[in-house]
mmCIF file of C-alpha atoms in Angstrom:
data_model
loop_
_atom_site.group_PDB
_atom_site.id
_atom_site.type_symbol
_atom_site.label_atom_id
_atom_site.label_comp_id
_atom_site.label_asym_id
_atom_site.label_seq_id
_atom_site.Cartn_x
_atom_site.Cartn_y
_atom_site.Cartn_z
ATOM 1 C CA UNK A 1 22.674 40.440 45.370
ATOM 2 C CA UNK A 2 20.698 37.834 43.669
ATOM 3 C CA UNK A 3 19.416 35.215 46.244
ATOM 4 C CA UNK A 4 20.594 32.507 44.083
ATOM 5 C CA UNK A 5 23.708 32.269 41.924
ATOM 6 C CA UNK A 6 24.187 33.811 38.245
ATOM 7 C CA UNK A 7 27.594 32.582 37.789
ATOM 8 C CA UNK A 8 27.913 30.765 34.547
ATOM 9 C CA UNK A 9 30.420 28.237 36.159
ATOM 10 C CA UNK A 10 27.810 26.850 38.760
ATOM 11 C CA UNK A 11 25.035 27.030 36.289
ATOM 12 C CA UNK A 12 23.639 22.984 35.513
ATOM 13 C CA UNK A 13 25.192 21.794 31.540
ATOM 14 C CA UNK A 14 21.447 21.401 30.580
ATOM 15 C CA UNK A 15 20.939 24.883 30.550
ATOM 16 C CA UNK A 16 23.752 25.981 28.696
ATOM 17 C CA UNK A 17 22.376 25.560 25.480
ATOM 18 C CA UNK A 18 19.660 27.260 25.914
ATOM 19 C CA UNK A 19 21.723 30.627 27.931
ATOM 20 C CA UNK A 20 23.489 30.145 24.352
ATOM 21 C CA UNK A 21 20.171 31.018 22.595
ATOM 22 C CA UNK A 22 19.862 33.387 24.936
ATOM 23 C CA UNK A 23 22.764 35.491 24.696
ATOM 24 C CA UNK A 24 22.367 35.298 20.959
ATOM 25 C CA UNK A 25 18.875 36.369 21.027
ATOM 26 C CA UNK A 26 19.835 39.258 23.508
ATOM 27 C CA UNK A 27 23.697 39.983 22.372
ATOM 28 C CA UNK A 28 23.993 39.333 26.313
ATOM 29 C CA UNK A 29 22.760 36.813 28.936
ATOM 30 C CA UNK A 30 20.152 38.899 31.124
ATOM 31 C CA UNK A 31 19.903 38.467 34.344
ATOM 32 C CA UNK A 32 17.048 36.963 35.302
ATOM 33 C CA UNK A 33 17.789 34.092 32.610
ATOM 34 C CA UNK A 34 20.959 33.609 34.744
ATOM 35 C CA UNK A 35 19.122 32.897 37.380
ATOM 36 C CA UNK A 36 16.140 30.937 36.441
ATOM 37 C CA UNK A 37 19.286 28.725 34.617
ATOM 38 C CA UNK A 38 19.939 27.044 38.091
ATOM 39 C CA UNK A 39 16.473 24.779 37.003
ATOM 40 C CA UNK A 40 17.200 23.844 33.118
ATOM 41 C CA UNK A 41 13.380 22.782 33.285
ATOM 42 C CA UNK A 42 12.323 26.487 34.340
ATOM 43 C CA UNK A 43 14.839 27.886 32.167
ATOM 44 C CA UNK A 44 13.400 25.792 29.313
ATOM 45 C CA UNK A 45 9.801 26.129 30.286
ATOM 46 C CA UNK A 46 10.512 30.261 30.651
ATOM 47 C CA UNK A 47 12.314 30.214 27.112
ATOM 48 C CA UNK A 48 9.445 28.389 24.961
ATOM 49 C CA UNK A 49 6.852 30.452 26.690
ATOM 50 C CA UNK A 50 8.596 33.757 25.480
ATOM 51 C CA UNK A 51 9.272 32.250 22.215
ATOM 52 C CA UNK A 52 5.721 30.713 21.881
ATOM 53 C CA UNK A 53 4.143 34.412 22.531
ATOM 54 C CA UNK A 54 6.565 36.080 20.557
ATOM 55 C CA UNK A 55 4.484 34.386 17.464
ATOM 56 C CA UNK A 56 1.336 34.895 18.628
ATOM 57 C CA UNK A 57 -1.377 37.227 17.305
ATOM 58 C CA UNK A 58 -1.469 40.019 19.839
ATOM 59 C CA UNK A 59 1.653 41.469 18.360
ATOM 60 C CA UNK A 60 5.206 42.519 20.542
ATOM 61 C CA UNK A 61 3.932 45.603 21.249
ATOM 62 C CA UNK A 62 0.556 44.688 23.373
ATOM 63 C CA UNK A 63 2.419 42.128 25.048
ATOM 64 C CA UNK A 64 5.508 44.439 25.922
ATOM 65 C CA UNK A 65 2.339 47.279 27.378
ATOM 66 C CA UNK A 66 0.929 43.880 29.305
ATOM 67 C CA UNK A 67 3.888 42.550 30.448
ATOM 68 C CA UNK A 68 5.286 46.612 32.086
ATOM 69 C CA UNK A 69 0.974 46.832 33.483
ATOM 70 C CA UNK A 70 1.628 43.512 35.614
ATOM 71 C CA UNK A 71 5.485 44.288 36.336
ATOM 72 C CA UNK A 72 4.184 47.762 37.700
ATOM 73 C CA UNK A 73 1.351 46.425 39.566
ATOM 74 C CA UNK A 74 3.572 43.714 41.422
ATOM 75 C CA UNK A 75 6.195 45.670 41.923
ATOM 76 C CA UNK A 76 9.103 44.037 39.708
ATOM 77 C CA UNK A 77 11.532 46.203 39.512
ATOM 78 C CA UNK A 78 13.608 44.082 36.450
ATOM 79 C CA UNK A 79 10.443 43.139 34.594
ATOM 80 C CA UNK A 80 9.381 47.086 34.560
ATOM 81 C CA UNK A 81 12.632 48.032 33.040
ATOM 82 C CA UNK A 82 13.100 44.970 30.687
ATOM 83 C CA UNK A 83 9.924 45.403 29.014
ATOM 84 C CA UNK A 84 10.186 49.202 28.802
ATOM 85 C CA UNK A 85 13.201 48.065 26.946
ATOM 86 C CA UNK A 86 11.683 45.840 24.620
ATOM 87 C CA UNK A 87 8.279 47.500 24.102
ATOM 88 C CA UNK A 88 10.156 50.307 22.946
ATOM 89 C CA UNK A 89 12.295 48.176 20.430
ATOM 90 C CA UNK A 90 9.014 46.672 19.507
ATOM 91 C CA UNK A 91 6.894 50.200 18.328
ATOM 92 C CA UNK A 92 5.755 51.691 21.628
ATOM 93 C CA UNK A 93 6.927 55.243 22.256
ATOM 94 C CA UNK A 94 8.169 55.872 26.163
ATOM 95 C CA UNK A 95 4.527 57.560 26.239
ATOM 96 C CA UNK A 96 3.052 54.311 24.932
ATOM 97 C CA UNK A 97 4.887 52.275 27.819
ATOM 98 C CA UNK A 98 5.055 54.721 30.745
ATOM 99 C CA UNK A 99 0.919 54.652 30.221
ATOM 100 C CA UNK A 100 0.961 51.135 29.824
ATOM 101 C CA UNK A 101 2.245 50.430 33.413
ATOM 102 C CA UNK A 102 -0.575 52.416 34.890
ATOM 103 C CA UNK A 103 -2.979 50.081 32.961
ATOM 104 C CA UNK A 104 -3.898 52.807 30.465
ATOM 105 C CA UNK A 105 -3.582 53.411 26.695
ATOM 106 C CA UNK A 106 -5.100 56.310 24.162
ATOM 107 C CA UNK A 107 -5.935 53.161 21.957
ATOM 108 C CA UNK A 108 -9.227 51.407 22.862
ATOM 109 C CA UNK A 109 -8.103 48.059 22.272
ATOM 110 C CA UNK A 110 -5.281 48.221 24.102
ATOM 111 C CA UNK A 111 -6.541 49.966 26.934
ATOM 112 C CA UNK A 112 -9.304 47.025 26.927
ATOM 113 C CA UNK A 113 -6.475 44.222 26.660
ATOM 114 C CA UNK A 114 -4.552 46.421 29.925
ATOM 115 C CA UNK A 115 -7.788 46.496 31.945
ATOM 116 C CA UNK A 116 -8.305 42.718 31.688
ATOM 117 C CA UNK A 117 -4.614 41.367 32.169
ATOM 118 C CA UNK A 118 -4.768 43.951 35.559
ATOM 119 C CA UNK A 119 -8.196 42.252 36.333
ATOM 120 C CA UNK A 120 -6.847 38.793 36.226
ATOM 121 C CA UNK A 121 -4.069 39.440 38.264
ATOM 122 C CA UNK A 122 -5.946 41.853 41.199
ATOM 123 C CA UNK A 123 -8.631 39.262 40.805
ATOM 124 C CA UNK A 124 -7.037 35.964 40.337
ATOM 125 C CA UNK A 125 -8.559 35.863 37.293
ATOM 126 C CA UNK A 126 -12.173 35.206 39.027
ATOM 127 C CA UNK A 127 -13.657 37.087 35.872
ATOM 128 C CA UNK A 128 -17.267 37.684 34.738
ATOM 129 C CA UNK A 129 -19.149 37.343 31.598
ATOM 130 C CA UNK A 130 -19.003 41.311 31.511
ATOM 131 C CA UNK A 131 -15.211 41.412 31.287
ATOM 132 C CA UNK A 132 -14.820 38.609 28.685
ATOM 133 C CA UNK A 133 -17.836 40.209 26.688
ATOM 134 C CA UNK A 134 -15.644 43.592 27.354
ATOM 135 C CA UNK A 135 -12.884 42.341 25.716
ATOM 136 C CA UNK A 136 -14.513 40.552 22.453
ATOM 137 C CA UNK A 137 -16.104 43.956 22.133
ATOM 138 C CA UNK A 138 -13.065 45.404 21.751
ATOM 139 C CA UNK A 139 -11.845 43.341 18.880
ATOM 140 C CA UNK A 140 -10.274 40.351 20.353
ATOM 141 C CA UNK A 141 -11.340 36.605 19.769
ATOM 142 C CA UNK A 142 -11.239 33.562 22.004
ATOM 143 C CA UNK A 143 -7.846 32.689 20.472
ATOM 144 C CA UNK A 144 -6.673 36.126 22.022
ATOM 145 C CA UNK A 145 -8.067 36.095 24.961
ATOM 146 C CA UNK A 146 -6.557 33.004 25.802
ATOM 147 C CA UNK A 147 -3.256 34.303 24.442
ATOM 148 C CA UNK A 148 -3.701 37.054 26.945
ATOM 149 C CA UNK A 149 -3.999 34.945 29.725
ATOM 150 C CA UNK A 150 -1.395 33.421 28.766
ATOM 151 C CA UNK A 151 0.954 36.594 28.890
ATOM 152 C CA UNK A 152 -0.174 36.819 32.794
ATOM 153 C CA UNK A 153 0.972 33.845 33.705
ATOM 154 C CA UNK A 154 4.359 34.184 31.858
ATOM 155 C CA UNK A 155 4.633 37.551 33.504
ATOM 156 C CA UNK A 156 3.491 36.746 37.070
ATOM 157 C CA UNK A 157 6.051 33.711 36.407
ATOM 158 C CA UNK A 158 8.841 36.333 35.867
ATOM 159 C CA UNK A 159 7.890 38.474 38.355
ATOM 160 C CA UNK A 160 7.934 36.252 41.092
ATOM 161 C CA UNK A 161 11.402 34.545 40.203
ATOM 162 C CA UNK A 162 12.816 38.213 39.783
ATOM 163 C CA UNK A 163 11.001 39.873 43.381
ATOM 164 C CA UNK A 164 11.711 36.550 45.301
ATOM 165 C CA UNK A 165 15.103 36.157 43.949
ATOM 166 C CA UNK A 166 16.323 39.792 44.100
ATOM 167 C CA UNK A 167 17.566 39.629 40.242
ATOM 168 C CA UNK A 168 19.463 42.467 39.684
ATOM 169 C CA UNK A 169 17.970 44.862 36.982
ATOM 170 C CA UNK A 170 20.559 45.088 34.117
ATOM 171 C CA UNK A 171 18.321 47.127 32.100
ATOM 172 C CA UNK A 172 17.715 51.157 32.367
ATOM 173 C CA UNK A 173 16.064 51.535 35.446
ATOM 174 C CA UNK A 174 12.305 52.579 35.355
ATOM 175 C CA UNK A 175 10.459 53.976 38.037
ATOM 176 C CA UNK A 176 7.596 52.146 39.656
ATOM 177 C CA UNK A 177 4.269 54.176 39.594
#
């Protein structure tokens, strides 16, 4: 049972138009969005961030791989389940997503991005010049480095929402590693 209401009748009116967009995008309204809808400002922020990063240069697949790595690290079962499904919809295999969950990839560029994202989480962004140089060496430009950091920030927000509010998982469950 979630620690906040997931009932549409208790959602502020200002959240209703965004929930309609989310319903259309997913074909359902995931519980996370129902929980966040209790604050129209938070819902608007989250939905806008998803939309903006979806149009970024990293691509959906890498964004989802970053998301599962962070979800696993933060023990967010909701985000792990949701982003595993979304990653597979973006072209990743089940193996790709399972490896990403552990911060690994057989693709060197993806592996570098995952290692960087996890280091940001683990060290609270206390990075070195070498960390950034390694990412550049893997083929990421300054804009993409900032975009990786934006993915980290968005995923921390969603992880914290789902863990703190105990949002029920409404995607096929994936075991934490």
